[in-house]
């Protein structure tokens, strides 16, 4: 496992080093900034990735960012994916348009769930979780997936809000 990053991903993807007012604003909430980066590490680079490799995590994160049309985060997660040893095999996962081309039924179920919870979270029901169980995920895998989905969607919203402040 690589050492945790000391860089703040949100600051980096938005180029906030060129915007001291926004950096100062973020520093007013230094604890939240720190916790967001710590959550990033936990979601994308945990000590034990178990059944969700670092490459798969990056591909799913890139997919969610693409669904939100967050170019900055999508590019960040794609670059993360490209650095992973098995990243080339998962590049198609990062593209929301490739859901039907995925042969693995477990991965197809994961992608359907990621897309549903990202785009229409109110429509997600216990039946959707049952589909993940039927596809072979266990409870711990489902919690891992839920955490990744929750974090990336949170990060996308924070980036969108800061981007509006930066650009206006």
Short mmCIF file of N, CA and C in Angstrom, two decimals:
data_model
loop_
_atom_site.label_atom_id
_atom_site.label_comp_id
_atom_site.label_asym_id
_atom_site.label_seq_id
_atom_site.Cartn_x
_atom_site.Cartn_y
_atom_site.Cartn_z
N UNK A 1 0.84 -1.18 0.00
CA UNK A 1 0.00 0.00 0.00
C UNK A 1 0.89 1.24 0.00
N UNK A 2 0.48 2.22 -0.76
CA UNK A 2 1.21 3.48 -0.77
C UNK A 2 0.89 4.27 0.49
N UNK A 3 1.82 5.13 0.87
CA UNK A 3 1.62 5.96 2.05
C UNK A 3 0.47 6.94 1.79
N UNK A 4 -0.28 7.26 2.83
CA UNK A 4 -1.37 8.22 2.66
C UNK A 4 -0.84 9.55 2.13
N UNK A 5 -1.63 10.13 1.28
CA UNK A 5 -1.26 11.42 0.68
C UNK A 5 -1.41 12.53 1.69
N UNK A 6 -0.48 13.47 1.67
CA UNK A 6 -0.61 14.65 2.53
C UNK A 6 -1.29 15.78 1.77
N UNK A 7 -1.46 15.61 0.47
CA UNK A 7 -2.15 16.62 -0.35
C UNK A 7 -3.65 16.48 -0.18
N UNK A 8 -4.32 17.60 -0.20
CA UNK A 8 -5.77 17.59 -0.15
C UNK A 8 -6.29 17.48 -1.59
N UNK A 9 -7.01 16.42 -1.89
CA UNK A 9 -7.48 16.17 -3.25
C UNK A 9 -8.39 17.29 -3.74
N UNK A 10 -9.26 17.77 -2.91
CA UNK A 10 -10.20 18.81 -3.33
C UNK A 10 -9.44 20.08 -3.72
N UNK A 11 -8.51 20.50 -2.88
CA UNK A 11 -7.69 21.68 -3.22
C UNK A 11 -6.94 21.45 -4.52
N UNK A 12 -6.39 20.26 -4.68
CA UNK A 12 -5.57 19.95 -5.86
C UNK A 12 -6.38 19.95 -7.14
N UNK A 13 -7.52 19.25 -7.15
CA UNK A 13 -8.28 19.16 -8.40
C UNK A 13 -8.87 20.51 -8.82
N UNK A 14 -9.09 21.38 -7.85
CA UNK A 14 -9.64 22.70 -8.17
C UNK A 14 -8.55 23.75 -8.36
N UNK A 15 -7.30 23.38 -8.16
CA UNK A 15 -6.21 24.34 -8.32
C UNK A 15 -6.32 25.49 -7.34
N UNK A 16 -6.74 25.19 -6.11
CA UNK A 16 -6.98 26.26 -5.15
C UNK A 16 -5.71 26.94 -4.67
N UNK A 17 -4.55 26.40 -5.02
CA UNK A 17 -3.31 27.09 -4.66
C UNK A 17 -3.23 28.47 -5.33
N UNK A 18 -4.00 28.65 -6.39
CA UNK A 18 -4.04 29.94 -7.09
C UNK A 18 -5.16 30.85 -6.58
N UNK A 19 -5.88 30.40 -5.55
CA UNK A 19 -7.02 31.14 -5.02
C UNK A 19 -6.91 31.23 -3.49
N UNK A 20 -6.09 32.15 -3.00
CA UNK A 20 -5.85 32.22 -1.56
C UNK A 20 -7.10 32.48 -0.73
N UNK A 21 -8.07 33.21 -1.28
CA UNK A 21 -9.31 33.46 -0.53
C UNK A 21 -10.06 32.15 -0.26
N UNK A 22 -10.11 31.28 -1.27
CA UNK A 22 -10.80 29.99 -1.09
C UNK A 22 -10.00 29.08 -0.17
N UNK A 23 -8.69 29.13 -0.28
CA UNK A 23 -7.87 28.34 0.64
C UNK A 23 -8.11 28.78 2.08
N UNK A 24 -8.18 30.07 2.30
CA UNK A 24 -8.44 30.60 3.64
C UNK A 24 -9.81 30.16 4.13
N UNK A 25 -10.80 30.18 3.24
CA UNK A 25 -12.14 29.73 3.59
C UNK A 25 -12.12 28.26 4.00
N UNK A 26 -11.41 27.45 3.25
CA UNK A 26 -11.32 26.02 3.59
C UNK A 26 -10.59 25.81 4.91
N UNK A 27 -9.60 26.62 5.18
CA UNK A 27 -8.85 26.49 6.43
C UNK A 27 -9.69 26.88 7.65
N UNK A 28 -10.75 27.65 7.45
CA UNK A 28 -11.65 27.96 8.55
C UNK A 28 -12.35 26.69 9.04
N UNK A 29 -12.40 25.72 8.18
CA UNK A 29 -12.97 24.42 8.51
C UNK A 29 -11.90 23.34 8.36
N UNK A 30 -10.76 23.60 8.98
CA UNK A 30 -9.60 22.71 8.83
C UNK A 30 -9.91 21.27 9.26
N UNK A 31 -10.70 21.13 10.33
CA UNK A 31 -11.02 19.78 10.79
C UNK A 31 -11.86 19.04 9.74
N UNK A 32 -12.83 19.72 9.16
CA UNK A 32 -13.65 19.11 8.12
C UNK A 32 -12.80 18.76 6.90
N UNK A 33 -11.90 19.66 6.54
CA UNK A 33 -10.99 19.41 5.42
C UNK A 33 -10.15 18.16 5.70
N UNK A 34 -9.61 18.09 6.91
CA UNK A 34 -8.80 16.93 7.30
C UNK A 34 -9.63 15.64 7.27
N UNK A 35 -10.83 15.70 7.82
CA UNK A 35 -11.69 14.50 7.85
C UNK A 35 -12.10 14.08 6.44
N UNK A 36 -12.31 15.04 5.55
CA UNK A 36 -12.64 14.70 4.16
C UNK A 36 -11.48 13.97 3.50
N UNK A 37 -10.26 14.44 3.74
CA UNK A 37 -9.11 13.78 3.14
C UNK A 37 -8.87 12.41 3.78
N UNK A 38 -9.10 12.30 5.07
CA UNK A 38 -8.97 11.01 5.75
C UNK A 38 -10.01 10.03 5.20
N UNK A 39 -11.21 10.52 4.96
CA UNK A 39 -12.27 9.67 4.37
C UNK A 39 -11.90 9.24 2.97
N UNK A 40 -11.27 10.13 2.22
CA UNK A 40 -10.78 9.79 0.88
C UNK A 40 -9.82 8.60 0.98
N UNK A 41 -8.88 8.68 1.90
CA UNK A 41 -7.92 7.59 2.06
C UNK A 41 -8.62 6.29 2.45
N UNK A 42 -9.58 6.37 3.35
CA UNK A 42 -10.31 5.18 3.79
C UNK A 42 -11.14 4.56 2.67
N UNK A 43 -11.73 5.41 1.85
CA UNK A 43 -12.59 4.90 0.77
C UNK A 43 -11.79 4.36 -0.41
N UNK A 44 -10.69 5.03 -0.74
CA UNK A 44 -9.96 4.68 -1.95
C UNK A 44 -8.65 3.93 -1.72
N UNK A 45 -8.04 4.09 -0.56
CA UNK A 45 -6.75 3.47 -0.29
C UNK A 45 -6.70 2.84 1.10
N UNK A 46 -7.67 2.01 1.46
CA UNK A 46 -7.63 1.40 2.80
C UNK A 46 -6.46 0.43 2.92
N UNK A 47 -6.06 0.16 4.14
CA UNK A 47 -4.95 -0.78 4.36
C UNK A 47 -5.26 -2.15 3.76
N UNK A 48 -6.51 -2.59 3.88
CA UNK A 48 -6.92 -3.89 3.34
C UNK A 48 -8.10 -3.66 2.38
N UNK A 49 -7.84 -3.68 1.09
CA UNK A 49 -8.93 -3.41 0.14
C UNK A 49 -9.92 -4.57 -0.02
N UNK A 50 -9.59 -5.72 0.53
CA UNK A 50 -10.45 -6.92 0.43
C UNK A 50 -10.88 -7.17 -1.01
N UNK A 51 -12.18 -7.28 -1.25
CA UNK A 51 -12.70 -7.64 -2.57
C UNK A 51 -12.86 -6.46 -3.51
N UNK A 52 -12.50 -5.26 -3.05
CA UNK A 52 -12.56 -4.07 -3.89
C UNK A 52 -11.13 -3.54 -4.04
N UNK A 53 -10.47 -3.98 -5.09
CA UNK A 53 -9.09 -3.57 -5.32
C UNK A 53 -9.00 -2.05 -5.44
N UNK A 54 -7.79 -1.53 -5.31
CA UNK A 54 -7.60 -0.09 -5.48
C UNK A 54 -8.02 0.34 -6.88
N UNK A 55 -7.74 -0.48 -7.86
CA UNK A 55 -8.12 -0.16 -9.24
C UNK A 55 -9.64 -0.10 -9.38
N UNK A 56 -10.34 -1.08 -8.81
CA UNK A 56 -11.80 -1.07 -8.90
C UNK A 56 -12.38 0.14 -8.17
N UNK A 57 -11.84 0.47 -7.03
CA UNK A 57 -12.31 1.64 -6.30
C UNK A 57 -12.14 2.90 -7.15
N UNK A 58 -10.97 3.04 -7.77
CA UNK A 58 -10.70 4.22 -8.60
C UNK A 58 -11.64 4.25 -9.81
N UNK A 59 -11.87 3.08 -10.42
CA UNK A 59 -12.76 3.01 -11.58
C UNK A 59 -14.19 3.39 -11.20
N UNK A 60 -14.66 2.88 -10.07
CA UNK A 60 -16.02 3.22 -9.62
C UNK A 60 -16.12 4.69 -9.27
N UNK A 61 -15.09 5.23 -8.64
CA UNK A 61 -15.09 6.66 -8.29
C UNK A 61 -15.10 7.51 -9.57
N UNK A 62 -14.31 7.12 -10.56
CA UNK A 62 -14.28 7.86 -11.83
C UNK A 62 -15.66 7.79 -12.50
N UNK A 63 -16.30 6.66 -12.40
CA UNK A 63 -17.64 6.49 -12.98
C UNK A 63 -18.65 7.44 -12.32
N UNK A 64 -18.62 7.48 -10.97
CA UNK A 64 -19.55 8.36 -10.27
C UNK A 64 -19.28 9.82 -10.61
N UNK A 65 -18.02 10.19 -10.66
CA UNK A 65 -17.68 11.57 -11.03
C UNK A 65 -18.16 11.88 -12.44
N UNK A 66 -18.03 10.92 -13.34
CA UNK A 66 -18.50 11.11 -14.72
C UNK A 66 -20.03 11.24 -14.76
N UNK A 67 -20.72 10.44 -13.94
CA UNK A 67 -22.18 10.55 -13.89
C UNK A 67 -22.60 11.95 -13.44
N UNK A 68 -21.85 12.54 -12.55
CA UNK A 68 -22.11 13.90 -12.07
C UNK A 68 -21.56 14.95 -13.02
N UNK A 69 -20.83 14.52 -14.02
CA UNK A 69 -20.16 15.43 -14.97
C UNK A 69 -19.14 16.33 -14.26
N UNK A 70 -18.48 15.77 -13.27
CA UNK A 70 -17.43 16.46 -12.53
C UNK A 70 -16.10 16.15 -13.24
N UNK A 71 -15.75 17.02 -14.17
CA UNK A 71 -14.55 16.78 -14.99
C UNK A 71 -13.29 16.69 -14.15
N UNK A 72 -13.17 17.57 -13.16
CA UNK A 72 -11.95 17.58 -12.35
C UNK A 72 -11.77 16.26 -11.58
N UNK A 73 -12.82 15.83 -10.92
CA UNK A 73 -12.71 14.59 -10.15
C UNK A 73 -12.63 13.37 -11.06
N UNK A 74 -13.36 13.39 -12.15
CA UNK A 74 -13.28 12.28 -13.09
C UNK A 74 -11.84 12.11 -13.59
N UNK A 75 -11.21 13.21 -13.95
CA UNK A 75 -9.82 13.15 -14.41
C UNK A 75 -8.90 12.66 -13.29
N UNK A 76 -9.14 13.12 -12.09
CA UNK A 76 -8.32 12.69 -10.95
C UNK A 76 -8.43 11.18 -10.74
N UNK A 77 -9.66 10.67 -10.72
CA UNK A 77 -9.85 9.25 -10.47
C UNK A 77 -9.36 8.39 -11.63
N UNK A 78 -9.50 8.88 -12.85
CA UNK A 78 -8.95 8.15 -14.01
C UNK A 78 -7.42 8.08 -13.92
N UNK A 79 -6.80 9.16 -13.50
CA UNK A 79 -5.34 9.14 -13.34
C UNK A 79 -4.95 8.16 -12.24
N UNK A 80 -5.72 8.12 -11.17
CA UNK A 80 -5.49 7.15 -10.09
C UNK A 80 -5.62 5.73 -10.63
N UNK A 81 -6.64 5.51 -11.43
CA UNK A 81 -6.87 4.20 -12.05
C UNK A 81 -5.70 3.79 -12.95
N UNK A 82 -5.21 4.73 -13.74
CA UNK A 82 -4.11 4.42 -14.66
C UNK A 82 -2.83 4.04 -13.94
N UNK A 83 -2.66 4.51 -12.72
CA UNK A 83 -1.45 4.19 -11.95
C UNK A 83 -1.52 2.80 -11.33
N UNK A 84 -2.69 2.21 -11.31
CA UNK A 84 -2.84 0.89 -10.71
C UNK A 84 -2.44 -0.21 -11.69
N UNK A 85 -1.83 -1.26 -11.17
CA UNK A 85 -1.35 -2.36 -11.99
C UNK A 85 -2.45 -2.97 -12.86
N UNK A 86 -3.62 -3.17 -12.29
CA UNK A 86 -4.73 -3.76 -13.04
C UNK A 86 -5.69 -2.71 -13.61
N UNK A 87 -5.26 -1.47 -13.61
CA UNK A 87 -6.12 -0.37 -14.04
C UNK A 87 -6.59 -0.47 -15.47
N UNK A 88 -5.71 -0.90 -16.38
CA UNK A 88 -6.07 -0.98 -17.80
C UNK A 88 -7.28 -1.89 -18.02
N UNK A 89 -7.39 -2.93 -17.22
CA UNK A 89 -8.49 -3.87 -17.37
C UNK A 89 -9.82 -3.28 -16.90
N UNK A 90 -9.78 -2.19 -16.14
CA UNK A 90 -11.00 -1.63 -15.57
C UNK A 90 -11.35 -0.26 -16.14
N UNK A 91 -10.64 0.20 -17.15
CA UNK A 91 -10.91 1.52 -17.72
C UNK A 91 -12.36 1.62 -18.20
N UNK A 92 -12.89 0.57 -18.78
CA UNK A 92 -14.27 0.63 -19.29
C UNK A 92 -15.28 0.80 -18.16
N UNK A 93 -14.96 0.35 -16.95
CA UNK A 93 -15.85 0.51 -15.80
C UNK A 93 -16.05 1.98 -15.47
N UNK A 94 -15.02 2.79 -15.71
CA UNK A 94 -15.09 4.21 -15.40
C UNK A 94 -16.05 4.97 -16.31
N UNK A 95 -16.40 4.38 -17.42
CA UNK A 95 -17.30 5.03 -18.38
C UNK A 95 -18.73 4.56 -18.15
N UNK A 96 -19.62 5.47 -17.73
CA UNK A 96 -21.00 5.06 -17.47
C UNK A 96 -21.72 4.46 -18.68
N UNK A 97 -21.24 4.71 -19.88
CA UNK A 97 -21.87 4.17 -21.07
C UNK A 97 -21.56 2.71 -21.34
N UNK A 98 -20.70 2.11 -20.55
CA UNK A 98 -20.26 0.73 -20.81
C UNK A 98 -20.90 -0.31 -19.90
N UNK A 99 -21.98 -0.03 -19.26
CA UNK A 99 -22.59 -0.98 -18.32
C UNK A 99 -22.97 -2.30 -18.96
N UNK A 100 -23.54 -2.25 -20.14
CA UNK A 100 -24.04 -3.47 -20.77
C UNK A 100 -22.92 -4.33 -21.35
N UNK A 101 -21.75 -3.76 -21.50
CA UNK A 101 -20.63 -4.51 -22.08
C UNK A 101 -19.87 -5.33 -21.05
N UNK A 102 -20.19 -5.19 -19.78
CA UNK A 102 -19.49 -5.90 -18.71
C UNK A 102 -20.01 -7.33 -18.64
N UNK A 103 -19.10 -8.28 -18.77
CA UNK A 103 -19.49 -9.69 -18.79
C UNK A 103 -19.71 -10.26 -17.40
N UNK A 104 -18.94 -9.84 -16.43
CA UNK A 104 -19.02 -10.39 -15.07
C UNK A 104 -20.32 -9.95 -14.40
N UNK A 105 -21.18 -10.92 -14.03
CA UNK A 105 -22.47 -10.55 -13.43
C UNK A 105 -22.33 -9.81 -12.10
N UNK A 106 -21.32 -10.12 -11.32
CA UNK A 106 -21.12 -9.42 -10.05
C UNK A 106 -20.76 -7.96 -10.31
N UNK A 107 -19.85 -7.72 -11.22
CA UNK A 107 -19.47 -6.35 -11.56
C UNK A 107 -20.63 -5.60 -12.18
N UNK A 108 -21.42 -6.28 -13.00
CA UNK A 108 -22.60 -5.64 -13.60
C UNK A 108 -23.57 -5.19 -12.51
N UNK A 109 -23.76 -6.03 -11.48
CA UNK A 109 -24.65 -5.67 -10.37
C UNK A 109 -24.08 -4.48 -9.59
N UNK A 110 -22.78 -4.47 -9.39
CA UNK A 110 -22.14 -3.35 -8.69
C UNK A 110 -22.35 -2.06 -9.47
N UNK A 111 -22.14 -2.11 -10.78
CA UNK A 111 -22.29 -0.92 -11.61
C UNK A 111 -23.73 -0.42 -11.60
N UNK A 112 -24.67 -1.32 -11.68
CA UNK A 112 -26.08 -0.93 -11.65
C UNK A 112 -26.40 -0.24 -10.32
N UNK A 113 -25.85 -0.77 -9.24
CA UNK A 113 -26.10 -0.18 -7.92
C UNK A 113 -25.43 1.19 -7.80
N UNK A 114 -24.19 1.29 -8.24
CA UNK A 114 -23.48 2.57 -8.21
C UNK A 114 -24.26 3.62 -8.99
N UNK A 115 -24.70 3.27 -10.18
CA UNK A 115 -25.44 4.22 -11.02
C UNK A 115 -26.75 4.63 -10.36
N UNK A 116 -27.47 3.66 -9.82
CA UNK A 116 -28.76 3.95 -9.19
C UNK A 116 -28.59 4.88 -7.99
N UNK A 117 -27.68 4.54 -7.10
CA UNK A 117 -27.52 5.34 -5.87
C UNK A 117 -26.95 6.72 -6.19
N UNK A 118 -26.12 6.81 -7.21
CA UNK A 118 -25.57 8.11 -7.59
C UNK A 118 -26.62 9.00 -8.25
N UNK A 119 -27.39 8.45 -9.15
CA UNK A 119 -28.34 9.25 -9.93
C UNK A 119 -29.72 9.36 -9.29
N UNK A 120 -30.16 8.32 -8.61
CA UNK A 120 -31.53 8.30 -8.06
C UNK A 120 -31.55 7.62 -6.69
N UNK A 121 -30.88 8.19 -5.71
CA UNK A 121 -30.76 7.52 -4.42
C UNK A 121 -32.09 7.18 -3.75
N UNK A 122 -33.10 7.99 -3.98
CA UNK A 122 -34.41 7.72 -3.36
C UNK A 122 -35.04 6.44 -3.89
N UNK A 123 -34.62 6.01 -5.07
CA UNK A 123 -35.19 4.81 -5.67
C UNK A 123 -34.51 3.53 -5.21
N UNK A 124 -33.40 3.64 -4.50
CA UNK A 124 -32.70 2.46 -4.00
C UNK A 124 -33.48 1.84 -2.85
N UNK A 125 -33.70 0.54 -2.94
CA UNK A 125 -34.49 -0.18 -1.93
C UNK A 125 -33.72 -1.42 -1.47
N UNK A 126 -34.30 -2.10 -0.53
CA UNK A 126 -33.73 -3.36 -0.04
C UNK A 126 -33.57 -4.35 -1.20
N UNK A 127 -34.46 -4.30 -2.16
CA UNK A 127 -34.37 -5.21 -3.32
C UNK A 127 -33.06 -5.00 -4.08
N UNK A 128 -32.58 -3.77 -4.13
CA UNK A 128 -31.32 -3.50 -4.81
C UNK A 128 -30.15 -4.11 -4.04
N UNK A 129 -30.23 -4.08 -2.72
CA UNK A 129 -29.20 -4.71 -1.90
C UNK A 129 -29.27 -6.23 -2.08
N UNK A 130 -30.46 -6.76 -2.17
CA UNK A 130 -30.63 -8.20 -2.40
C UNK A 130 -29.98 -8.63 -3.72
N UNK A 131 -30.04 -7.77 -4.73
CA UNK A 131 -29.38 -8.08 -6.01
C UNK A 131 -27.87 -8.18 -5.83
N UNK A 132 -27.32 -7.33 -4.99
CA UNK A 132 -25.88 -7.40 -4.72
C UNK A 132 -25.53 -8.70 -3.99
N UNK A 133 -26.35 -9.08 -3.03
CA UNK A 133 -26.14 -10.35 -2.33
C UNK A 133 -26.24 -11.53 -3.30
N UNK A 134 -27.24 -11.49 -4.17
CA UNK A 134 -27.42 -12.57 -5.14
C UNK A 134 -26.26 -12.64 -6.13
N UNK A 135 -25.61 -11.51 -6.37
CA UNK A 135 -24.47 -11.47 -7.31
C UNK A 135 -23.19 -11.96 -6.65
N UNK A 136 -23.22 -12.19 -5.32
CA UNK A 136 -22.04 -12.74 -4.66
C UNK A 136 -21.36 -11.84 -3.66
N UNK A 137 -21.86 -10.63 -3.47
CA UNK A 137 -21.26 -9.75 -2.46
C UNK A 137 -21.75 -10.18 -1.08
N UNK A 138 -20.87 -10.05 -0.09
CA UNK A 138 -21.31 -10.31 1.28
C UNK A 138 -21.63 -8.99 1.96
N UNK A 139 -22.08 -9.06 3.21
CA UNK A 139 -22.48 -7.85 3.92
C UNK A 139 -21.34 -6.83 3.99
N UNK A 140 -20.15 -7.31 4.26
CA UNK A 140 -19.00 -6.39 4.38
C UNK A 140 -18.71 -5.72 3.04
N UNK A 141 -18.83 -6.47 1.94
CA UNK A 141 -18.64 -5.89 0.61
C UNK A 141 -19.67 -4.79 0.34
N UNK A 142 -20.89 -5.04 0.74
CA UNK A 142 -21.97 -4.07 0.50
C UNK A 142 -21.73 -2.81 1.33
N UNK A 143 -21.26 -2.96 2.54
CA UNK A 143 -20.94 -1.79 3.37
C UNK A 143 -19.77 -1.02 2.74
N UNK A 144 -18.78 -1.75 2.25
CA UNK A 144 -17.64 -1.11 1.58
C UNK A 144 -18.12 -0.31 0.37
N UNK A 145 -18.97 -0.92 -0.44
CA UNK A 145 -19.50 -0.25 -1.62
C UNK A 145 -20.33 0.97 -1.23
N UNK A 146 -21.15 0.83 -0.22
CA UNK A 146 -21.98 1.97 0.24
C UNK A 146 -21.10 3.12 0.72
N UNK A 147 -20.03 2.80 1.43
CA UNK A 147 -19.12 3.84 1.90
C UNK A 147 -18.43 4.56 0.75
N UNK A 148 -18.01 3.80 -0.25
CA UNK A 148 -17.36 4.41 -1.41
C UNK A 148 -18.34 5.31 -2.16
N UNK A 149 -19.55 4.82 -2.37
CA UNK A 149 -20.57 5.62 -3.06
C UNK A 149 -20.87 6.89 -2.27
N UNK A 150 -21.05 6.76 -0.98
CA UNK A 150 -21.38 7.93 -0.15
C UNK A 150 -20.24 8.95 -0.19
N UNK A 151 -19.01 8.48 -0.04
CA UNK A 151 -17.90 9.42 -0.01
C UNK A 151 -17.73 10.14 -1.35
N UNK A 152 -17.72 9.40 -2.44
CA UNK A 152 -17.47 10.04 -3.74
C UNK A 152 -18.59 11.03 -4.06
N UNK A 153 -19.81 10.68 -3.78
CA UNK A 153 -20.91 11.61 -4.04
C UNK A 153 -20.79 12.85 -3.16
N UNK A 154 -20.38 12.70 -1.92
CA UNK A 154 -20.11 13.84 -1.04
C UNK A 154 -19.00 14.70 -1.64
N UNK A 155 -17.90 14.07 -2.04
CA UNK A 155 -16.76 14.82 -2.57
C UNK A 155 -17.14 15.59 -3.84
N UNK A 156 -17.94 14.97 -4.70
CA UNK A 156 -18.39 15.65 -5.91
C UNK A 156 -19.17 16.91 -5.56
N UNK A 157 -20.02 16.83 -4.57
CA UNK A 157 -20.82 18.00 -4.18
C UNK A 157 -19.97 19.10 -3.57
N UNK A 158 -18.99 18.74 -2.77
CA UNK A 158 -18.08 19.74 -2.20
C UNK A 158 -17.30 20.43 -3.32
N UNK A 159 -16.79 19.64 -4.25
CA UNK A 159 -16.04 20.20 -5.38
C UNK A 159 -16.93 21.13 -6.20
N UNK A 160 -18.17 20.74 -6.44
CA UNK A 160 -19.09 21.57 -7.22
C UNK A 160 -19.35 22.91 -6.52
N UNK A 161 -19.56 22.86 -5.21
CA UNK A 161 -19.80 24.09 -4.47
C UNK A 161 -18.58 25.01 -4.48
N UNK A 162 -17.42 24.45 -4.25
CA UNK A 162 -16.20 25.27 -4.25
C UNK A 162 -15.88 25.78 -5.65
N UNK A 163 -16.18 25.00 -6.65
CA UNK A 163 -15.95 25.43 -8.03
C UNK A 163 -16.83 26.64 -8.36
N UNK A 164 -18.08 26.62 -7.88
CA UNK A 164 -18.96 27.78 -8.10
C UNK A 164 -18.39 29.02 -7.42
N UNK A 165 -17.89 28.86 -6.21
CA UNK A 165 -17.28 29.99 -5.51
C UNK A 165 -16.03 30.47 -6.24
N UNK A 166 -15.23 29.53 -6.71
CA UNK A 166 -13.99 29.87 -7.41
C UNK A 166 -14.25 30.63 -8.70
N UNK A 167 -15.27 30.20 -9.44
CA UNK A 167 -15.50 30.72 -10.78
C UNK A 167 -16.42 31.95 -10.82
N UNK A 168 -16.96 32.33 -9.69
CA UNK A 168 -17.87 33.49 -9.67
C UNK A 168 -17.32 34.63 -8.85
#
